[in-house]
Structures are given as structure tokens and as C-alpha cells.
Backbone as JSON Lines, residues from 0, in Angstrom:
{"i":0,"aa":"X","n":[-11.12,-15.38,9.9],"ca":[-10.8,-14.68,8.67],"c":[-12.0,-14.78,7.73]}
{"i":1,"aa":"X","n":[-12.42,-13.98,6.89],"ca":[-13.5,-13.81,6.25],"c":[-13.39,-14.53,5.24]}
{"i":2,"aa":"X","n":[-14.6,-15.17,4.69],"ca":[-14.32,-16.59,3.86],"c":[-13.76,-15.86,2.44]}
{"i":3,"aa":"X","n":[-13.93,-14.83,1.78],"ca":[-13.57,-13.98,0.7],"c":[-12.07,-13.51,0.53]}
{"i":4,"aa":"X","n":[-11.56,-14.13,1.37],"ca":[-9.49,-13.66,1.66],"c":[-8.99,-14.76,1.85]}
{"i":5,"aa":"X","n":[-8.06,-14.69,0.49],"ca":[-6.95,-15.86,0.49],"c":[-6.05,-15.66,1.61]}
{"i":6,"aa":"X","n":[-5.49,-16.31,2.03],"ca":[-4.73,-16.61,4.02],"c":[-3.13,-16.49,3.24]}
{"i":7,"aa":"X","n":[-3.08,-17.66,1.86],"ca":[-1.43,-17.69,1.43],"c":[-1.23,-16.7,0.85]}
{"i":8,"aa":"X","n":[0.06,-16.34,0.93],"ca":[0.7,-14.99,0.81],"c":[1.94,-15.19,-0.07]}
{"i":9,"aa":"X","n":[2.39,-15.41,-1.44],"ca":[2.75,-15.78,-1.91],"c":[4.16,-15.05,-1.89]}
{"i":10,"aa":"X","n":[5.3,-15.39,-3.03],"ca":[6.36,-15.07,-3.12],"c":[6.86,-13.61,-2.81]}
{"i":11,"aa":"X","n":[6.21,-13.26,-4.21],"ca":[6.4,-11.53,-4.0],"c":[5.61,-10.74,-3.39]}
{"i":12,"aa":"X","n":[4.21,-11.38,-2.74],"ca":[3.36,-10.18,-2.09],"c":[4.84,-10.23,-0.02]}
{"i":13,"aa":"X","n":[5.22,-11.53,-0.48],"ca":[6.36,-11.74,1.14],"c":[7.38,-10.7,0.54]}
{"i":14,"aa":"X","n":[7.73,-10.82,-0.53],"ca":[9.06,-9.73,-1.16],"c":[8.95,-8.41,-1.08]}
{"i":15,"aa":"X","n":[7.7,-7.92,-1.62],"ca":[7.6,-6.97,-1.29],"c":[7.26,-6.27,0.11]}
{"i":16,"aa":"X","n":[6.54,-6.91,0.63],"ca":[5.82,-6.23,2.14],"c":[7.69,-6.46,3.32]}
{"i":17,"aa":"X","n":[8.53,-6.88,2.58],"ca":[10.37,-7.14,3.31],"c":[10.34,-5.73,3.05]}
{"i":18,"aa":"X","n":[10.3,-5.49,1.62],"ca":[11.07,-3.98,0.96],"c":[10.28,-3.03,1.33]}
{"i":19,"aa":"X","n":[9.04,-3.31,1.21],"ca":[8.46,-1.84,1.83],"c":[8.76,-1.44,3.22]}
{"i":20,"aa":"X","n":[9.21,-2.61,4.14],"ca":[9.59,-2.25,5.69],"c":[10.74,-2.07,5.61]}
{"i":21,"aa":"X","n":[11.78,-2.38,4.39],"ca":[13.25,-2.14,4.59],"c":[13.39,-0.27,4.23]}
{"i":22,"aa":"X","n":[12.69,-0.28,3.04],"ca":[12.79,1.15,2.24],"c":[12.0,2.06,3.18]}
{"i":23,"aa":"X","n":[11.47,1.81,4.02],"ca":[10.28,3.07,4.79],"c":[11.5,3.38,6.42]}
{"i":24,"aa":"X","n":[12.39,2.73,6.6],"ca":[13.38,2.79,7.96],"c":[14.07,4.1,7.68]}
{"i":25,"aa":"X","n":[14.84,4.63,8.73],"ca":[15.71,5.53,8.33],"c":[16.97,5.21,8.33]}
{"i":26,"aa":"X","n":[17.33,4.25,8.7],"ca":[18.52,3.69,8.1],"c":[18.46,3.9,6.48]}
{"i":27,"aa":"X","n":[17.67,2.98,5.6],"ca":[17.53,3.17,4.45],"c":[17.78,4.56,3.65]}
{"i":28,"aa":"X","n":[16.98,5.44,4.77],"ca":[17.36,6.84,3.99],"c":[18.71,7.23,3.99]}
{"i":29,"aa":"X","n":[19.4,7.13,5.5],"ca":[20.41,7.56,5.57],"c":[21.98,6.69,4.79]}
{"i":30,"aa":"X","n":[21.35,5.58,4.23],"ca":[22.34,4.87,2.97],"c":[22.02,5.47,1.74]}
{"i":31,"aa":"X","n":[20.78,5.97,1.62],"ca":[21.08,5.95,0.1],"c":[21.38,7.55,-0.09]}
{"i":32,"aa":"X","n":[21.33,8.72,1.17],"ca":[22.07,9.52,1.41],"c":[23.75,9.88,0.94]}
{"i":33,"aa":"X","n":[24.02,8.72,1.81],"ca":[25.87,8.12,1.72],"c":[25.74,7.73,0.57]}
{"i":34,"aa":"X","n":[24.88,7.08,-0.64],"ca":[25.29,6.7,-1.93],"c":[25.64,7.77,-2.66]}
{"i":35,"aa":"X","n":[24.36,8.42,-2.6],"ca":[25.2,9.87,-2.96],"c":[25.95,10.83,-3.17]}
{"i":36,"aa":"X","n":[26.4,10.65,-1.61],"ca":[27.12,11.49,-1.44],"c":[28.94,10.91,-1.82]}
{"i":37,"aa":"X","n":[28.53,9.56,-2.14],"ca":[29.92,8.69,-2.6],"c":[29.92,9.34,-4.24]}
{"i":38,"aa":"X","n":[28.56,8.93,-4.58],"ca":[28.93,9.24,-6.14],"c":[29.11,10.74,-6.38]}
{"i":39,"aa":"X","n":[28.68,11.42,-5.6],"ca":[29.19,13.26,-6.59],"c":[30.01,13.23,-6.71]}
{"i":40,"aa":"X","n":[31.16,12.97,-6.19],"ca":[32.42,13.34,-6.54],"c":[33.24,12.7,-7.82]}
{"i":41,"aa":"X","n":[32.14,11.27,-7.83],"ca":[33.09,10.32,-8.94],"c":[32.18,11.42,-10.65]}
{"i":42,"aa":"X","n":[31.52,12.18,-10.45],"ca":[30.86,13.02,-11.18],"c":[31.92,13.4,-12.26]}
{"i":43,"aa":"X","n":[33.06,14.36,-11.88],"ca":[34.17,14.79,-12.68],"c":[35.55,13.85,-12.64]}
{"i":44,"aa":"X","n":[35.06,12.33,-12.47],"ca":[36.15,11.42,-13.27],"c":[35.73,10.91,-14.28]}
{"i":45,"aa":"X","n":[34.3,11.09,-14.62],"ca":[33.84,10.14,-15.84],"c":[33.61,11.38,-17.48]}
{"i":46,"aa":"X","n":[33.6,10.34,-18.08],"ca":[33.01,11.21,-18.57],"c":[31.62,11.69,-18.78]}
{"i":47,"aa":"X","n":[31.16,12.91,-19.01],"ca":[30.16,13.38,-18.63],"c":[28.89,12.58,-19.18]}
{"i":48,"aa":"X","n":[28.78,12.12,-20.81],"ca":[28.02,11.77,-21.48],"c":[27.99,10.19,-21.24]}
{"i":49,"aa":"X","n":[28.91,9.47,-20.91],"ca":[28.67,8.16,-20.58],"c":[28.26,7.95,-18.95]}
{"i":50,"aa":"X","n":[28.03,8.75,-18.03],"ca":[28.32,9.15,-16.71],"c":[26.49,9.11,-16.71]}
{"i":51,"aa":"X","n":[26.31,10.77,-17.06],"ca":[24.56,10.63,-17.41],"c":[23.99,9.21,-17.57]}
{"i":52,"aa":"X","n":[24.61,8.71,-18.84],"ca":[23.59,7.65,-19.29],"c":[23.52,6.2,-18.24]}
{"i":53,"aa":"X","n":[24.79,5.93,-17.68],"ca":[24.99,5.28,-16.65],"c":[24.2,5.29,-15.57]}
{"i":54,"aa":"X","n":[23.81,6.77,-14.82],"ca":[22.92,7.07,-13.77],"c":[21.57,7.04,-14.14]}
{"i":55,"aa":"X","n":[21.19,7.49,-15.24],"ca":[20.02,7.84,-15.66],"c":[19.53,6.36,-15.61]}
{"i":56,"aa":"X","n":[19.99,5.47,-16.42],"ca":[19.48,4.19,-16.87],"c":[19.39,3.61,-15.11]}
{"i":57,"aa":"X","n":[20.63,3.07,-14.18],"ca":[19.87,2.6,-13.12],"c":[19.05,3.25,-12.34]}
{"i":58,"aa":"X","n":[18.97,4.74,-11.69],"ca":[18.01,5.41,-11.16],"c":[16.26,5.66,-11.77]}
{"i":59,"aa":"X","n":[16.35,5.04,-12.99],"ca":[15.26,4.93,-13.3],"c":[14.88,3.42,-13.32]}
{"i":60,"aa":"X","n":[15.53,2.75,-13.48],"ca":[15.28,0.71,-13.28],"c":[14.7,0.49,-11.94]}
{"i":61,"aa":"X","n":[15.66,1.34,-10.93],"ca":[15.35,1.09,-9.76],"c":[13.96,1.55,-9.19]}
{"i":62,"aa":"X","n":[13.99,2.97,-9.32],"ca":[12.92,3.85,-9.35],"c":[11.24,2.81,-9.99]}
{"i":63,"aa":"X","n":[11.27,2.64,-11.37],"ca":[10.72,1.44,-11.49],"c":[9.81,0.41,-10.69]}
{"i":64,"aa":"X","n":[11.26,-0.7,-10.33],"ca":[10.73,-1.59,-9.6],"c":[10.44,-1.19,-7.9]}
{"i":65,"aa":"X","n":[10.74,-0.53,-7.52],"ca":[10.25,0.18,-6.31],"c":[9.2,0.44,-5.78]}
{"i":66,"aa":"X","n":[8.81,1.16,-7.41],"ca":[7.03,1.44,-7.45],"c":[6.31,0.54,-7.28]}
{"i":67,"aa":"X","n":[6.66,-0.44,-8.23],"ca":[5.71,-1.66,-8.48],"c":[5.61,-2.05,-6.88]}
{"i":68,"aa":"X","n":[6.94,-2.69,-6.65],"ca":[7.01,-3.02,-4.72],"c":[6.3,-2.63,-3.67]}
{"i":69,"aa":"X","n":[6.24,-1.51,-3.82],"ca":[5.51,-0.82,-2.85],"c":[4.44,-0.53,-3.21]}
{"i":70,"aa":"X","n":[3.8,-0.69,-4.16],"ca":[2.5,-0.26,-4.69],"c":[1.86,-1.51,-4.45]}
{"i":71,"aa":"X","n":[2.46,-2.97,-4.71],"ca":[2.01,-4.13,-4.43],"c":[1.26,-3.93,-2.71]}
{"i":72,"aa":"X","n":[2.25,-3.6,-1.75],"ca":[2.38,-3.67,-0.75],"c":[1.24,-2.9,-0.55]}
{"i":73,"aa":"X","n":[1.28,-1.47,-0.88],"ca":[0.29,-0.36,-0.09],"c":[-1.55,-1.22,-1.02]}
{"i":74,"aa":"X","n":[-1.46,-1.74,-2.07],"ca":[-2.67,-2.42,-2.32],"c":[-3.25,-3.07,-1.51]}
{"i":75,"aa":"X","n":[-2.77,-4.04,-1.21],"ca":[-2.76,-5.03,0.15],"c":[-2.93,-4.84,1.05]}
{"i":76,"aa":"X","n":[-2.36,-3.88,1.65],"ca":[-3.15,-2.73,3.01],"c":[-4.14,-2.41,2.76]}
{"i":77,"aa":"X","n":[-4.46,-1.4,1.72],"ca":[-5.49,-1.16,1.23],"c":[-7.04,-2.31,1.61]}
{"i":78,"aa":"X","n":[-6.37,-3.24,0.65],"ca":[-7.44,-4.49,0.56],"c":[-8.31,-4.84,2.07]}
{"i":79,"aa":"X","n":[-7.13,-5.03,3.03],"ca":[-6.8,-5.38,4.2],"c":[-7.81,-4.64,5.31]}
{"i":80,"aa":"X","n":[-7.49,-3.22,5.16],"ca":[-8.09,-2.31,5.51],"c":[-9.33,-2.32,5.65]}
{"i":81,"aa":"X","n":[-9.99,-2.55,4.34],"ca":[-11.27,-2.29,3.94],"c":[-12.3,-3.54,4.28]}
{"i":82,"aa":"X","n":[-11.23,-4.7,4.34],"ca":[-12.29,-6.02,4.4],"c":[-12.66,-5.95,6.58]}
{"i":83,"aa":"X","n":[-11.99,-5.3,7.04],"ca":[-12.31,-4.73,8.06],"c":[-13.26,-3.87,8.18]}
{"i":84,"aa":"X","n":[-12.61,-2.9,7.86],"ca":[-14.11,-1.48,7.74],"c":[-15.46,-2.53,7.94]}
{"i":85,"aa":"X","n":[-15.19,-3.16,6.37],"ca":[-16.88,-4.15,6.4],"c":[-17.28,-4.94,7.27]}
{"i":86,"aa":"X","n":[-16.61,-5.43,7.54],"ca":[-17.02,-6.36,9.38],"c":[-17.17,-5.39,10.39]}
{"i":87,"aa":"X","n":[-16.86,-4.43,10.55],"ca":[-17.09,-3.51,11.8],"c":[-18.46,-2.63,10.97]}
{"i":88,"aa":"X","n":[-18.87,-2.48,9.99],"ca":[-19.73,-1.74,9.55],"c":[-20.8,-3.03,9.59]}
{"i":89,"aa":"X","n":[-20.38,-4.52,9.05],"ca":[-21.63,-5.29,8.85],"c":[-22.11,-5.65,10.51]}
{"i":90,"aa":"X","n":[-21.14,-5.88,11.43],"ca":[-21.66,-6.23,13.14],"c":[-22.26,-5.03,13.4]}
{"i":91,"aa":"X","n":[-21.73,-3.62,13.24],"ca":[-22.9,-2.49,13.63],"c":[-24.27,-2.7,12.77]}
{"i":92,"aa":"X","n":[-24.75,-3.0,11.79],"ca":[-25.67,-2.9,10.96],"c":[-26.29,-3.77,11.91]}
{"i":93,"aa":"X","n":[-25.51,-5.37,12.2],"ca":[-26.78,-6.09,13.14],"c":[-26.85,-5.73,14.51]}
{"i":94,"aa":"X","n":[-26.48,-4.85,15.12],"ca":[-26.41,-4.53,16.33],"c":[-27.59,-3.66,16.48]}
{"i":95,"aa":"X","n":[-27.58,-2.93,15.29],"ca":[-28.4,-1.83,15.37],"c":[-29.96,-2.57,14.74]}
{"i":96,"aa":"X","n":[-29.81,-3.43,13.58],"ca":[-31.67,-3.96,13.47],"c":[-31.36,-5.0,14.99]}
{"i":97,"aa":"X","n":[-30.76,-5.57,15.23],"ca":[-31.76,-6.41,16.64],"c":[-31.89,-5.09,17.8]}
{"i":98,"aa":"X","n":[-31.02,-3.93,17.77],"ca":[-32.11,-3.19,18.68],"c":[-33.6,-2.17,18.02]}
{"i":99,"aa":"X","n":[-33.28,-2.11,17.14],"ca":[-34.69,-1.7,16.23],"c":[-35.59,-2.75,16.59]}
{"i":100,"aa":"X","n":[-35.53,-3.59,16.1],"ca":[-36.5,-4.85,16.6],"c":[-36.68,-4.57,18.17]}
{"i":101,"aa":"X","n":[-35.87,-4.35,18.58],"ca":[-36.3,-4.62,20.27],"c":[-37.2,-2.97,20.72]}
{"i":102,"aa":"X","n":[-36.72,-2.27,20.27],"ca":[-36.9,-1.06,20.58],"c":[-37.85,-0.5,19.93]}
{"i":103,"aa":"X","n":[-38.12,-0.71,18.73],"ca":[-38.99,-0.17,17.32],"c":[-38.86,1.19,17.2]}
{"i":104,"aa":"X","n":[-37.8,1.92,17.24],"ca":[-37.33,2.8,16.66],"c":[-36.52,2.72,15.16]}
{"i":105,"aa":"X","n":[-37.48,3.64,14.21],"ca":[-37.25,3.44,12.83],"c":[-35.87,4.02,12.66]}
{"i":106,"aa":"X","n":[-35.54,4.59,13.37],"ca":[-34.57,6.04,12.69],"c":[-33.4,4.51,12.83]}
{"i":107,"aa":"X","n":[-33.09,4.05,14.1],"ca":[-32.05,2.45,13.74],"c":[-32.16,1.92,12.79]}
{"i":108,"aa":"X","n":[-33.6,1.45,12.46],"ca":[-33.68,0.41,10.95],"c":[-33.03,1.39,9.71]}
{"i":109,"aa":"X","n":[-33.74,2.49,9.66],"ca":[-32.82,3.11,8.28],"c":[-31.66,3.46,8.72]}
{"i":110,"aa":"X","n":[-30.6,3.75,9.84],"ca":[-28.62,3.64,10.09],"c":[-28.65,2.31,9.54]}
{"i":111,"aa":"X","n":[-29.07,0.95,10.4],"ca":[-28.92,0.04,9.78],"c":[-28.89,-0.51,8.5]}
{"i":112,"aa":"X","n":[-29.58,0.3,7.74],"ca":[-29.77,-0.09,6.01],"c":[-28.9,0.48,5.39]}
{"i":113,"aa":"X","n":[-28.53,2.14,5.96],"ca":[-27.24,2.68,5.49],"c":[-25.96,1.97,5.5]}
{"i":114,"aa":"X","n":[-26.12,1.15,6.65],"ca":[-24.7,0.97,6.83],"c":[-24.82,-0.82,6.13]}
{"i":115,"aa":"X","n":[-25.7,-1.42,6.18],"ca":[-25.63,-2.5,5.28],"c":[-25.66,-1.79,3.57]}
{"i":116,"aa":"X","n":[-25.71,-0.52,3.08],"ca":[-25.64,-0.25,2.35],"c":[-24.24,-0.01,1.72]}
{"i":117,"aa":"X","n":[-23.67,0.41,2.42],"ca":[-22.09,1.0,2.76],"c":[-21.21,-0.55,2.7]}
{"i":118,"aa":"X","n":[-21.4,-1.68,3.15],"ca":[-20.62,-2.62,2.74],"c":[-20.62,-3.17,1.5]}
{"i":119,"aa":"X","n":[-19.25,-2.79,1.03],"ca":[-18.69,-3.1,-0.19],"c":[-18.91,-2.42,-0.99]}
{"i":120,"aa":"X","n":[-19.39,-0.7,-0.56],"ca":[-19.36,-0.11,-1.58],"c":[-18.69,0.38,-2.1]}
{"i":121,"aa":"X","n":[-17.44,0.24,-1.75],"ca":[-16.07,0.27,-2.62],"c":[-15.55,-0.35,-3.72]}
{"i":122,"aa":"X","n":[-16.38,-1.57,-4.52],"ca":[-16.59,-2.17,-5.21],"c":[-17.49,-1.86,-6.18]}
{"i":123,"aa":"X","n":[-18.55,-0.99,-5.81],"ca":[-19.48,-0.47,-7.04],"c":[-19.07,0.88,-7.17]}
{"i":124,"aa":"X","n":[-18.17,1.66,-6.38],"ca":[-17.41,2.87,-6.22],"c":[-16.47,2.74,-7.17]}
{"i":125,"aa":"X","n":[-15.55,1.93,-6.75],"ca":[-14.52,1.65,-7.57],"c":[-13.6,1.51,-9.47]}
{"i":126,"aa":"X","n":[-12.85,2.34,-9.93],"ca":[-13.45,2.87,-11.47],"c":[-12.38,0.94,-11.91]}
């Protein structure tokens, strides 16, 4: 593991990366389908104006923390992702100067500089 990545994985980055595999199933879809389709009908027992404010308020709480959840999660991939890219971009960079060196073909030494250029440039990219 690359000395730059924490290994512990704390409370909620474990909480969330549960929910993002629970909420991405199709089971999941097909419940919150059936929630639905439970509540239309309770639509014309309530009343209308306390009914709204009822739905509105949890479908947006939920909605909410969901984001955050999964946004935690898809970061982390993200992160994950990329600290890869750079190891497969930094072993080609030396693959390519020790055959420049061996070979003395320039056009390798400058891929090689590109691509040692290219690590971590998602970090000086980055707003």
C-alpha cells in the first residue's frame, strides 16, 4: 500500500460504503417502489396540507443524507482510483527511462517525463 493512504477505515467511511452497496441493489429499488406505491393511496385520507408537509420534510431529510453517503463513498473510489492510475503511470515512467538508458532513444526519455509529469496531476488540476 502506498505510504500516502491511511489503511483504517473509520466509522462512517464503513457506514457509508454498507449504504452505497445497499441503495445501488435492485432489491432496494424495488422497496422503495412498494413504498410508494403503499403511500398513494394513504394520499386522500390525510389531509392535504398536513400530508404535503409530512412528505416533503422526510423525502427531503432523507434525500439529504443519502447524498452526503454516497458522495462520501463515490470520493473514496475516486481517491482510490487515482492513487492507482499513479503507480501504474509512475512503474511505466521507470520502465520506460531504464529502456531509454538502455536503448538511447530520446522519444522514451520525453513519454517518460510526460508521464512522470502526469503523476499527481490531479492535485495541481484540482480547483
Amino acid at each position: 500500500m502506498p505510504s500516502d493512504i491511511n489503511a483504517r477505515v473509520g466509522r462512517f467511511d464503513r457506514f457509508s460504503t454498507w449504504a452505497s452497496k445497499l441503495t445501488g441493489r435492485p432489491g432496494y429499488f424495488v422497496f422503495c417502489t412498494l413504498v410508494v406505491l403503499i403511500w398513494a393511496p394513504t394520499f386522500f385520507v390525510f389531509e392535504k396540507l398536513t400530508w404535503h408537509l409530512i412528505i416533503d420534510t422526510i423525502t427531503t431529510i432523507i434525500t439529504f443524507l443519502m447524498v452526503a453517503l454516497l458522495q462520501n463513498s463515490e470520493t473514496r473510489n475516486e481517491a482510490a482510483l487515482q492513487h492507482k492510475l499513479n503507480a501504474v503511470a509512475g512503474g511505466l515512467a521507470d520502465v520506460l527511462g531504464h529502456l531509454a538508458r538502455e536503448g538511447g532513444d530520446e522519444r522514451l526519455n520525453e513519454r517518460r517525463s510526460e508521464l512522470h509529469r502526469a503523476v499527481g496531476l490531479e492535485d495541481d488540476e484540482s480547483t
